[in-house]
PDB file of C-alpha atoms in Angstrom:
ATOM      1  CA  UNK A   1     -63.395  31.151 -13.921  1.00  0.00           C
ATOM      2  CA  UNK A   2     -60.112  33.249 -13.713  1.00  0.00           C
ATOM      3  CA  UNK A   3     -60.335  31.241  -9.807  1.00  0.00           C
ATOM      4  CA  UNK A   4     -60.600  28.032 -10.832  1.00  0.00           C
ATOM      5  CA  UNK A   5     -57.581  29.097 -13.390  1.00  0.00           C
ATOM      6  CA  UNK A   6     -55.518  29.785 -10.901  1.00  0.00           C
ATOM      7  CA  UNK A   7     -56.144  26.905  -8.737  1.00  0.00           C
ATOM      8  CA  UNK A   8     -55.732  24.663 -11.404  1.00  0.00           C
ATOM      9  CA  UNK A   9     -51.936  26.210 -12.162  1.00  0.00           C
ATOM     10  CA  UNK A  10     -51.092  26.300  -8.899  1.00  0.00           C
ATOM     11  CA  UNK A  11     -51.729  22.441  -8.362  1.00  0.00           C
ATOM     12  CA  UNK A  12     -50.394  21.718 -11.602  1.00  0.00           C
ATOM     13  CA  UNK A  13     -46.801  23.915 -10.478  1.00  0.00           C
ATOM     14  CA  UNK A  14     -47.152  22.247  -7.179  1.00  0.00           C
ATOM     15  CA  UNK A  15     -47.028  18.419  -8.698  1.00  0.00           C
ATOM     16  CA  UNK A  16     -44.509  19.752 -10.469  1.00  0.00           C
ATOM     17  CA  UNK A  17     -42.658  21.019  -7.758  1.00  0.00           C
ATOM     18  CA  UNK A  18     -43.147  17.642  -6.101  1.00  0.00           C
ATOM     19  CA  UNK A  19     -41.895  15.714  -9.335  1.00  0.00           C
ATOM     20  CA  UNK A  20     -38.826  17.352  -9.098  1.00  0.00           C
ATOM     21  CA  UNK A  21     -38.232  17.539  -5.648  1.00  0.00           C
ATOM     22  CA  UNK A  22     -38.897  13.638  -5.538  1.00  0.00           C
ATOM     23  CA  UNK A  23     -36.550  13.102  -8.891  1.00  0.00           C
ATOM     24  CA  UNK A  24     -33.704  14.887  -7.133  1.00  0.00           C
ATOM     25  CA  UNK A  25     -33.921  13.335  -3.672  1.00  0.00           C
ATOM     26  CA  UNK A  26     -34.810  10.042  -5.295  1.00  0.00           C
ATOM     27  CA  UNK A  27     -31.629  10.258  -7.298  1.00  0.00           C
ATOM     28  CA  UNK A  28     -29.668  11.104  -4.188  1.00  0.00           C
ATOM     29  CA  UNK A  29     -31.227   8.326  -2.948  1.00  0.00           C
ATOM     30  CA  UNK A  30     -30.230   6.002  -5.226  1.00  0.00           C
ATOM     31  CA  UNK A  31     -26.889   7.358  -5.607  1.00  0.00           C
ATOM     32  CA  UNK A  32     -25.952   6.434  -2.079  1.00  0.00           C
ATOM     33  CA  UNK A  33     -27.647   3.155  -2.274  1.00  0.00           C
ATOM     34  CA  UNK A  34     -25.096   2.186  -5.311  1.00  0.00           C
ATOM     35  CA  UNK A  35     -22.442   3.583  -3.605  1.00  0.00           C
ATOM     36  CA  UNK A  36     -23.250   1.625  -0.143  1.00  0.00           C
ATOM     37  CA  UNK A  37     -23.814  -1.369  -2.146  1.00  0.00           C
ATOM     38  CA  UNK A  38     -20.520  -1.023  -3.606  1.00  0.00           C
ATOM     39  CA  UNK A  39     -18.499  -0.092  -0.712  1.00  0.00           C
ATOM     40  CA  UNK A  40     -20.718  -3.322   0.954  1.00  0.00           C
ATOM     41  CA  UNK A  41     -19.177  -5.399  -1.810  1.00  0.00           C
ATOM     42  CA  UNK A  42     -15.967  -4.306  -1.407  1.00  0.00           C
ATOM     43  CA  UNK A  43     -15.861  -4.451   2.919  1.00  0.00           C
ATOM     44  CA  UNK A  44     -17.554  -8.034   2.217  1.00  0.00           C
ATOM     45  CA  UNK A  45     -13.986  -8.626  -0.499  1.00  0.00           C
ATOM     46  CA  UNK A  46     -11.791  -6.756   1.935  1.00  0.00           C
ATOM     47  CA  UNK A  47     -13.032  -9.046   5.321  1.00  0.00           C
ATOM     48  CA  UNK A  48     -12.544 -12.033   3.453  1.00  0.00           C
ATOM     49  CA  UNK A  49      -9.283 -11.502   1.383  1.00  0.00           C
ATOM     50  CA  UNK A  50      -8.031 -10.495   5.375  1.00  0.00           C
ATOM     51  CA  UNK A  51      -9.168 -13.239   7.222  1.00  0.00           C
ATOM     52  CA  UNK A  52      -7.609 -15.485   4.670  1.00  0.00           C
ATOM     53  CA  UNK A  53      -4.465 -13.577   4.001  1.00  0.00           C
ATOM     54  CA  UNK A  54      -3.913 -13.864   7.977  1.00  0.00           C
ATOM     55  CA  UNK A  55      -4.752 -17.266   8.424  1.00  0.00           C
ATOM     56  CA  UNK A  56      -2.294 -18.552   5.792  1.00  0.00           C
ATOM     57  CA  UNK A  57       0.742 -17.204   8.089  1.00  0.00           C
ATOM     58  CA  UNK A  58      -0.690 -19.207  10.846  1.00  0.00           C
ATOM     59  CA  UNK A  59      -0.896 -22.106   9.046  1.00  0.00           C
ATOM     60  CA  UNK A  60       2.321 -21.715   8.081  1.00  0.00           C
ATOM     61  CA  UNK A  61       3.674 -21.232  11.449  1.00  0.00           C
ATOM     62  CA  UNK A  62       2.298 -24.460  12.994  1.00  0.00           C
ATOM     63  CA  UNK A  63       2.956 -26.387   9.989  1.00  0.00           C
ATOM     64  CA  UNK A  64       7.082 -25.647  10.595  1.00  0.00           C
ATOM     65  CA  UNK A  65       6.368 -25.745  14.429  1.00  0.00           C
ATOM     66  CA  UNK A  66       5.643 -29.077  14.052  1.00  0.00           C
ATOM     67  CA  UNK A  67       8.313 -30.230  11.275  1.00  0.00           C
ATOM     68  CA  UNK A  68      10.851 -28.489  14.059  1.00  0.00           C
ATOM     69  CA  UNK A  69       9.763 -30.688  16.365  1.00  0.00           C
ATOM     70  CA  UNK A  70      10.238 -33.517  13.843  1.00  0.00           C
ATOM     71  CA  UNK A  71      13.757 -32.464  12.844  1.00  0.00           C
ATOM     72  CA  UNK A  72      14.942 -31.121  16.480  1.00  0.00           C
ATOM     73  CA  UNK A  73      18.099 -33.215  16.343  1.00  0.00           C
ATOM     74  CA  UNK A  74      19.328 -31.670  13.009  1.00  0.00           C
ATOM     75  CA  UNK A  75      19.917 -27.761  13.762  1.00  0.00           C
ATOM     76  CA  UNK A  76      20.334 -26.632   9.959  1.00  0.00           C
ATOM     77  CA  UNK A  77      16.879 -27.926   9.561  1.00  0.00           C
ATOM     78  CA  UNK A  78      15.838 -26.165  12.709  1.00  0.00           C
ATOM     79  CA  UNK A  79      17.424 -23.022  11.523  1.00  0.00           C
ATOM     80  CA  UNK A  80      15.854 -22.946   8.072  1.00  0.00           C
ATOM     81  CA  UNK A  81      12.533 -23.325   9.657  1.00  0.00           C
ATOM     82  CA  UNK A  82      12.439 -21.375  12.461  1.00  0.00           C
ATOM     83  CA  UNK A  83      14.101 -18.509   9.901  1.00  0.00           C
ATOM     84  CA  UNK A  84      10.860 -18.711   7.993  1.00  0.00           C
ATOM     85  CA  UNK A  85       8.784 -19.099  11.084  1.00  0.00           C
ATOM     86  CA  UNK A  86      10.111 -15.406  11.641  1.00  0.00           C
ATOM     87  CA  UNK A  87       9.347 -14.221   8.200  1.00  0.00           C
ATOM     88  CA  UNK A  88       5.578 -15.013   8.661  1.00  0.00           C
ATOM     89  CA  UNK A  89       4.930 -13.425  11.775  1.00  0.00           C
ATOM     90  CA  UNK A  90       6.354 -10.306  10.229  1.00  0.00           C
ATOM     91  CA  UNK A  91       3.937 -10.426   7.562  1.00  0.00           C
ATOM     92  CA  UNK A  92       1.450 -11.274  10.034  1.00  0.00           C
ATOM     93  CA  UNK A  93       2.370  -7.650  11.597  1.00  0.00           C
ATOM     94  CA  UNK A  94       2.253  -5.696   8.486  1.00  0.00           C
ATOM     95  CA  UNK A  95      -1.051  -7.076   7.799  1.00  0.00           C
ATOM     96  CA  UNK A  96      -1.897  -5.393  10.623  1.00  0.00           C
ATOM     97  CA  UNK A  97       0.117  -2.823  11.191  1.00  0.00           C
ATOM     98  CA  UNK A  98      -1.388  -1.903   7.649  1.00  0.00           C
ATOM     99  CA  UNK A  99      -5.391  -2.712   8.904  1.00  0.00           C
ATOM    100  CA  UNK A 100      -4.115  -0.368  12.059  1.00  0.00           C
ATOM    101  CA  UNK A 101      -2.989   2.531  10.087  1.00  0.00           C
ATOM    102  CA  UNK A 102      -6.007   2.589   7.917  1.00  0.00           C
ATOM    103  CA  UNK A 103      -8.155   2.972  11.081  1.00  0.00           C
ATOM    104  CA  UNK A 104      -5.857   5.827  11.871  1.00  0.00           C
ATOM    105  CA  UNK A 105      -6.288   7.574   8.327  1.00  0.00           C
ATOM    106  CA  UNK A 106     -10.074   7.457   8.605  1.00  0.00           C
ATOM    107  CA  UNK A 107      -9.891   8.739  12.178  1.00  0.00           C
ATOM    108  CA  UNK A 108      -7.229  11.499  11.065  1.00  0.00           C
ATOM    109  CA  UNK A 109      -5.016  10.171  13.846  1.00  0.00           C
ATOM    110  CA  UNK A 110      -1.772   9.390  11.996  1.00  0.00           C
ATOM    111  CA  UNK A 111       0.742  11.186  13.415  1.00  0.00           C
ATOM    112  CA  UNK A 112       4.675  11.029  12.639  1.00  0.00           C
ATOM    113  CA  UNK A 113       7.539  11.051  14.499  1.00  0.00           C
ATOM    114  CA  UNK A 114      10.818  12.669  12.654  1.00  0.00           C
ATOM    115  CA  UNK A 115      14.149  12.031  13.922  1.00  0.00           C
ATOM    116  CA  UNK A 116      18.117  11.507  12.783  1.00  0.00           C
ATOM    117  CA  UNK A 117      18.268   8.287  10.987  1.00  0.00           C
ATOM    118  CA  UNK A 118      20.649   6.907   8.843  1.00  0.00           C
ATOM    119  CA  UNK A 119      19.132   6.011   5.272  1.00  0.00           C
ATOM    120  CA  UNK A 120      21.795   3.904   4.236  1.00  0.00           C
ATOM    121  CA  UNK A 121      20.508   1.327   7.190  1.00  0.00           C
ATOM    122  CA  UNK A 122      16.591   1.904   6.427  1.00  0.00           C
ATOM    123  CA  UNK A 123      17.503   0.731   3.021  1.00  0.00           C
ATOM    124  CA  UNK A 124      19.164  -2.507   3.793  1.00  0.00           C
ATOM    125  CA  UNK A 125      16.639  -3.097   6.420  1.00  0.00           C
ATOM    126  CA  UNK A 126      14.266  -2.758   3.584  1.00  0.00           C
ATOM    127  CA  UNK A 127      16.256  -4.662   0.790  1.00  0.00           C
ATOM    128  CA  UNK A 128      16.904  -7.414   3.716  1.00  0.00           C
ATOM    129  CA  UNK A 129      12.885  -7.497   3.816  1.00  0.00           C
ATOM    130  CA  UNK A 130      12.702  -8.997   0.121  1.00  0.00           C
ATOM    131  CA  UNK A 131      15.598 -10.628  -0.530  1.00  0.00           C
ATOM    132  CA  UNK A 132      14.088 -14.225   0.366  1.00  0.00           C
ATOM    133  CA  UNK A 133      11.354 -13.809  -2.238  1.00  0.00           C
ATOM    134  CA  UNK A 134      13.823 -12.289  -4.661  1.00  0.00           C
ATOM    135  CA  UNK A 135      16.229 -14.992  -3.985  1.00  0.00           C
ATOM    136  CA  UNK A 136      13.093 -17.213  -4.317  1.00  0.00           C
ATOM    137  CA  UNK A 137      11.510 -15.938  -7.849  1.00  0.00           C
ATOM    138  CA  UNK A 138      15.412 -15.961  -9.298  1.00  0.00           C
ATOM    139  CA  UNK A 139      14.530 -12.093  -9.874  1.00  0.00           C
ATOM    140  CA  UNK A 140      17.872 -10.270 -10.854  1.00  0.00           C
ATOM    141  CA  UNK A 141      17.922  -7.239  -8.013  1.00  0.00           C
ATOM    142  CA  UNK A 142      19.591  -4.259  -9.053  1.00  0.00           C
ATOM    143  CA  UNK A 143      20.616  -1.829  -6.290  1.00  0.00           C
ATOM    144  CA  UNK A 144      21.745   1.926  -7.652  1.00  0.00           C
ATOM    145  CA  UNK A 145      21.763   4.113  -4.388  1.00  0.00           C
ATOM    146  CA  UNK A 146      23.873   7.953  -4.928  1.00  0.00           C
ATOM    147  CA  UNK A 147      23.286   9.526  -1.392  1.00  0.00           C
ATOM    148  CA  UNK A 148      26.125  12.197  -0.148  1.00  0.00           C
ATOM    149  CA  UNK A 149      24.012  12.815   3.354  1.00  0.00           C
ATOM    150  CA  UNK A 150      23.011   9.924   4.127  1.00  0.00           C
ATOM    151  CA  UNK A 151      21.892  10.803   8.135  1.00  0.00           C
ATOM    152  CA  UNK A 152      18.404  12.681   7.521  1.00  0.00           C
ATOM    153  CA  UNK A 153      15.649  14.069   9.568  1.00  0.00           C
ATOM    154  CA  UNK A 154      12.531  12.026   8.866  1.00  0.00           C
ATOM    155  CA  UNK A 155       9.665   9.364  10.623  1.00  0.00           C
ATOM    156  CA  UNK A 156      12.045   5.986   9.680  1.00  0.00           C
ATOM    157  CA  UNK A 157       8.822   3.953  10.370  1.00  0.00           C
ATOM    158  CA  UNK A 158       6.249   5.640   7.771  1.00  0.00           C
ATOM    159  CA  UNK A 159       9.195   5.844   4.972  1.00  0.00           C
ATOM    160  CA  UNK A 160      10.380   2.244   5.643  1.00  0.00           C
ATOM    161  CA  UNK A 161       6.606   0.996   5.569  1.00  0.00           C
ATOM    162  CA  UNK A 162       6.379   3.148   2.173  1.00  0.00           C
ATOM    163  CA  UNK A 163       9.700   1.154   0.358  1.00  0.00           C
ATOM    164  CA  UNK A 164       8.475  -1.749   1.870  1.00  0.00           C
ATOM    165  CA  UNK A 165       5.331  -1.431   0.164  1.00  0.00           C
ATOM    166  CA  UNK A 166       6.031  -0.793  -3.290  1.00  0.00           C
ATOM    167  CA  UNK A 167       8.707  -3.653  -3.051  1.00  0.00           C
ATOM    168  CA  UNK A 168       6.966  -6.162  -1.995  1.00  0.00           C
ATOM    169  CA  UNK A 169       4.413  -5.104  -5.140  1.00  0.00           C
ATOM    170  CA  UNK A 170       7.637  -5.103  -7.482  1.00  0.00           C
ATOM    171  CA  UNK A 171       8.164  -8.889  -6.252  1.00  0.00           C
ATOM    172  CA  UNK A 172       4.512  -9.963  -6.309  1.00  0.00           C
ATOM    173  CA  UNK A 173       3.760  -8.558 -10.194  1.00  0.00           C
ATOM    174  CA  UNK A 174       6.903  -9.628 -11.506  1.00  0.00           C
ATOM    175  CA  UNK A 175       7.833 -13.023 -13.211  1.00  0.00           C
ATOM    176  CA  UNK A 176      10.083 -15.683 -12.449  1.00  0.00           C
ATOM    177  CA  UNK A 177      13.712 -14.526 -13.753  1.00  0.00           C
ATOM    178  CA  UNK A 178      12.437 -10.743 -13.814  1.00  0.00           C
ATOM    179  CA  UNK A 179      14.425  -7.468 -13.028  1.00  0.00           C
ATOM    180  CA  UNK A 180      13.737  -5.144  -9.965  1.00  0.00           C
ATOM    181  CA  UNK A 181      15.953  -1.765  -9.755  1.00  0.00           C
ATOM    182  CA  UNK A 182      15.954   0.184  -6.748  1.00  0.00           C
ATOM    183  CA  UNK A 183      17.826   3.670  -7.214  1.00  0.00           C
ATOM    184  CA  UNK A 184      18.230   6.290  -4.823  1.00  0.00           C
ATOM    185  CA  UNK A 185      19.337   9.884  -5.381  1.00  0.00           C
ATOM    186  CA  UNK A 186      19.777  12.858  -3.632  1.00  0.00           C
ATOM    187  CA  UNK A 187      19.711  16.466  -5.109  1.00  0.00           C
ATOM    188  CA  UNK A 188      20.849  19.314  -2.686  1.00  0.00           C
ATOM    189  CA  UNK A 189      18.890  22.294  -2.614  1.00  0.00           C
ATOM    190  CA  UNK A 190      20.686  24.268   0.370  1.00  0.00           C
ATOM    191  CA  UNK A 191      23.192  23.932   3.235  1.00  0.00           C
ATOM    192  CA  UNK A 192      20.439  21.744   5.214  1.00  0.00           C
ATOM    193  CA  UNK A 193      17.921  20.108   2.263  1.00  0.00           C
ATOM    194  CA  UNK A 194      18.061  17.725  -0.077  1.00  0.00           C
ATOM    195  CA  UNK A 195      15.532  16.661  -2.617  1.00  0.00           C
ATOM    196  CA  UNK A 196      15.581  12.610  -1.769  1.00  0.00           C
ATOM    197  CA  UNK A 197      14.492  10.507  -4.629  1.00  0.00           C
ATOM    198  CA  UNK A 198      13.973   6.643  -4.551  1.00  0.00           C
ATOM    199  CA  UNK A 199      12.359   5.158  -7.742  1.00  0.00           C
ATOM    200  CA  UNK A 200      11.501   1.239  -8.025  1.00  0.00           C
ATOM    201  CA  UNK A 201      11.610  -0.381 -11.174  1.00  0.00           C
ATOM    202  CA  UNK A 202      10.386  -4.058 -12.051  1.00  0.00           C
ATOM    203  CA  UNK A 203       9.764  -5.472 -15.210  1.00  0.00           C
ATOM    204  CA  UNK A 204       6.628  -7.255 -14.787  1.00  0.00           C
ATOM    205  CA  UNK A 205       3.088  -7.718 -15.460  1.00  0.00           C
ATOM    206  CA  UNK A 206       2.530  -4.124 -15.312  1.00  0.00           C
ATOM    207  CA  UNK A 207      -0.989  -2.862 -14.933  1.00  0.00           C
ATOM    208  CA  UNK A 208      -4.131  -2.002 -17.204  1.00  0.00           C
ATOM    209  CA  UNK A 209      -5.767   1.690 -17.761  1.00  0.00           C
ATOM    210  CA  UNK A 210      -8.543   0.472 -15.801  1.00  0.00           C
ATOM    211  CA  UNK A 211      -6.473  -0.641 -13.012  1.00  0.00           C
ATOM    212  CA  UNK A 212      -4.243   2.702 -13.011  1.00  0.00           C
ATOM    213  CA  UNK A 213      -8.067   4.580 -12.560  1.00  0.00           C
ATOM    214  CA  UNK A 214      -8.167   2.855  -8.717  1.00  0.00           C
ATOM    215  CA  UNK A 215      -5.152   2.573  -8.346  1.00  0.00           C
ATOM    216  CA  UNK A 216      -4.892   4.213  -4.628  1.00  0.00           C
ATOM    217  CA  UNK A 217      -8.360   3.259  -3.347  1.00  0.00           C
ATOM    218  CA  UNK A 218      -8.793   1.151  -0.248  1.00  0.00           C
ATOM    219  CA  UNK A 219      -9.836  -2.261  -0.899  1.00  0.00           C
ATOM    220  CA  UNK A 220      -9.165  -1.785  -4.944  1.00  0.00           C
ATOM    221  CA  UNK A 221      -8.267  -4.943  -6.696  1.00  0.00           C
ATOM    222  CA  UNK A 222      -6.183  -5.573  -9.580  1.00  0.00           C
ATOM    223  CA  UNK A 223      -4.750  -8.863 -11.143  1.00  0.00           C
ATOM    224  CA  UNK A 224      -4.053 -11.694  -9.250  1.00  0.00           C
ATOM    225  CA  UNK A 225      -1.091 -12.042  -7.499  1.00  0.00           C
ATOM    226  CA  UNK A 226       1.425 -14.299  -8.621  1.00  0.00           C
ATOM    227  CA  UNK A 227       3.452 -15.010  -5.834  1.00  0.00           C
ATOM    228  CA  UNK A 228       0.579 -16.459  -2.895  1.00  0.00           C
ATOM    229  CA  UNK A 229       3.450 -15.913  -0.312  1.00  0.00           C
ATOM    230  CA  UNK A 230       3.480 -12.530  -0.260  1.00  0.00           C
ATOM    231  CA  UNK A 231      -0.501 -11.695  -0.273  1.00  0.00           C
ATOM    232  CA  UNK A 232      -1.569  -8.416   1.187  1.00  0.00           C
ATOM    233  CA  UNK A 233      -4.700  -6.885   2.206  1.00  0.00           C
ATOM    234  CA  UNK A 234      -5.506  -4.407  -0.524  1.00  0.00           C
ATOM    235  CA  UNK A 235      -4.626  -1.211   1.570  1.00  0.00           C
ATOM    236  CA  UNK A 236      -0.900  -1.286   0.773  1.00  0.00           C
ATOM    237  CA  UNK A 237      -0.761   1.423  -2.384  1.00  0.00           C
ATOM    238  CA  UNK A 238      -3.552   3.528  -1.111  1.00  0.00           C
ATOM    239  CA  UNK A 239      -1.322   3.902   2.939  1.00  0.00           C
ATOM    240  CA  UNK A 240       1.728   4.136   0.548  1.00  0.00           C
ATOM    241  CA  UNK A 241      -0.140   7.676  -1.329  1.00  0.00           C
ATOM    242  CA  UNK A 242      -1.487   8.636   2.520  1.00  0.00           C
ATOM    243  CA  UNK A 243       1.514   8.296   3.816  1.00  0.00           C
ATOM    244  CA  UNK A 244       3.935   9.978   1.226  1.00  0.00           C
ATOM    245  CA  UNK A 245       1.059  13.052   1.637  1.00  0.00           C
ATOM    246  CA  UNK A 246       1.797  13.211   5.358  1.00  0.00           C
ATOM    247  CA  UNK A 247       5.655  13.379   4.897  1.00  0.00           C
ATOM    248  CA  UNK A 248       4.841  15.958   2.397  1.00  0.00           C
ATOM    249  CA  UNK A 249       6.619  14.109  -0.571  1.00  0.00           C
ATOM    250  CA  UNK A 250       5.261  13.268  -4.156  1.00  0.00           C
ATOM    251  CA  UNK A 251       4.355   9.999  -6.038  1.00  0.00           C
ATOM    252  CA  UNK A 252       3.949   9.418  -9.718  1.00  0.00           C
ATOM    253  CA  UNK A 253       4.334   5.992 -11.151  1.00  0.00           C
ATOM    254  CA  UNK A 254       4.626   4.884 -15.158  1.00  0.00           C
ATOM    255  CA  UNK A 255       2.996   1.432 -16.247  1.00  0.00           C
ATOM    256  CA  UNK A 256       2.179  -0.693 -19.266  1.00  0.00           C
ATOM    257  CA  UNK A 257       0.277  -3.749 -19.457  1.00  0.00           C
ATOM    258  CA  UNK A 258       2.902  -6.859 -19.763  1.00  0.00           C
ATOM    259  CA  UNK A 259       6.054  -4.053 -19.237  1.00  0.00           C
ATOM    260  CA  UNK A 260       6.255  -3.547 -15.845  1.00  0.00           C
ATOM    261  CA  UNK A 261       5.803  -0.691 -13.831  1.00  0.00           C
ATOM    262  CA  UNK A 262       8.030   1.716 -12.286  1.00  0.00           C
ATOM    263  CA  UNK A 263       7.144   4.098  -8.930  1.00  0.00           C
ATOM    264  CA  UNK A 264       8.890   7.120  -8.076  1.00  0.00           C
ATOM    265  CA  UNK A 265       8.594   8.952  -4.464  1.00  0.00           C
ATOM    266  CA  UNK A 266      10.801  11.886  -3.716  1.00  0.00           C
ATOM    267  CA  UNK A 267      10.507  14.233  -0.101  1.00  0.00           C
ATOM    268  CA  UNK A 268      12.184  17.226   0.346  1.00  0.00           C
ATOM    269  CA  UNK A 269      14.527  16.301   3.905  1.00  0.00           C
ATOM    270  CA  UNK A 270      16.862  18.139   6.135  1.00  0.00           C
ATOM    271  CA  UNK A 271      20.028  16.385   6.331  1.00  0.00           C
ATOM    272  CA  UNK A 272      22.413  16.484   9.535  1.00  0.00           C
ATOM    273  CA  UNK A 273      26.120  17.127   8.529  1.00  0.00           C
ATOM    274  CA  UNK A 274      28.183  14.119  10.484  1.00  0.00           C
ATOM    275  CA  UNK A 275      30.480  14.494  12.493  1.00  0.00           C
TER     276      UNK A 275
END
């Protein structure tokens, strides 16, 4: 009797055993099947919004091709088109200079390459980037840069791609007739570093809580853009977070829905005294 007992709650601890062991590996299961499902989703979104963003540039490049050849004889319409012919094959290359760089991230094969440059020129190369859109939109653009060392140590590539970035969002989220402030400042901690600072301001659609919660995930989608021209592939905030992480620098950013939003990056750089 005291036998069968025993076989009885061993069987019975033993199903048990096996309920739990299938709950918890079933779980796991399913757990990873939402999450592949979702990440599906989102590569399906992500191959889509790419193909599309990059095929609108090449539209636009044979479309002004062809008026050039229609207009050859009248250079300042030659000129205006072959400007903006130029303009959307640098887009094309961000796109994918920014698909290129996320292939780098997930291999852990970004690597940067510091040297002298002078900041003063990577921010009018930057400020030169937007100022068709801005000019464009009608967006008042408010430049507010305080920099006493202006030739710095740093990758000019990865910090320009950075700026770039979070400008191009100020333009594409804010209205027609909006504001956009770019300030720089510089706050000297010894003889050879200085805390850099460079804060973008716009005022306009600003962002939901919900929206803020993903805000630097790959692929992550928030409202629509307002400006089609200057579409991106969804990587740009989430490299712009990677990237200020590799230079060893900080991000925060402040937002309210219908306010604007305002993104502030600072990196600690050694400065070269000109001579």
């Amino acid at each position: 009797m005291h036998h069968l007992l025993f076989i009885s709650t061993a069987l019975i601890l033993t199903f048990i055993l096996l309920a739990v062991v299938i709950l918890i590996f079933g779980g796991f299961a399913l757990f990873f099947f939402v999450k592949y499902k979702h990440y599906k989703r989102k590569m399906v979104y992500f191959i889509s919004m790419v193909s599309h963003d990059l095929k609108s540039p090449i539209h636009g490049i044979r479309g002004y091709v062809t008026l050039s050849k229609l207009q050859f004889e009248h250079k300042d319409k030659v000129d205006e088109y072959l400007k903006t012919i130029n303009n959307l094959s640098e887009h094309m290359e961000e796109l994918i200079n920014d698909l290129l760089d996320y292939s780098k991230i997930e291999k852990d094969k970004l690597e940067l390459n510091r040297k002298p440059i002078q900041l003063g020129q990577l921010l009018d190369k930057c400020v030169l980037h937007i100022e068709p859109f801005v000019k464009l939109y009608d967006i008042t653009f408010i430049k507010d840069f305080h920099v006493e060392h202006p030739l710095v140590l740093v990758d000019d590539l990865r910090l320009s791609q950075i700026l770039i970035n979070l400008l191009n969002n100020a333009v594409k989220y804010t209205k027609n007739m909006g504001k956009i402030i770019f300030a720089v400042t510089e706050q000297q901690i010894n003889e050879d570093k200085s805390k850099y600072t460079f804060c973008i301001k716009d005022s306009g659609i600003g962002m939901s809580e919900e929206v803020l919660k993903h805000l630097y995930e790959p692929f992550a989608s928030g409202k629509t853009n307002l400006h089609s021209e200057l579409k991106s592939t969804g990587l740009g905030l989430f490299l712009v977070k990677e990237m200020v992480n590799l230079l060893q620098g900080e991000i925060s950013m402040q937002s309210e829905e219908g306010k604007g939003s305002a993104f502030t990056i600072s990196f600690v750089l050694d400065f070269c005294n000109e001579k």
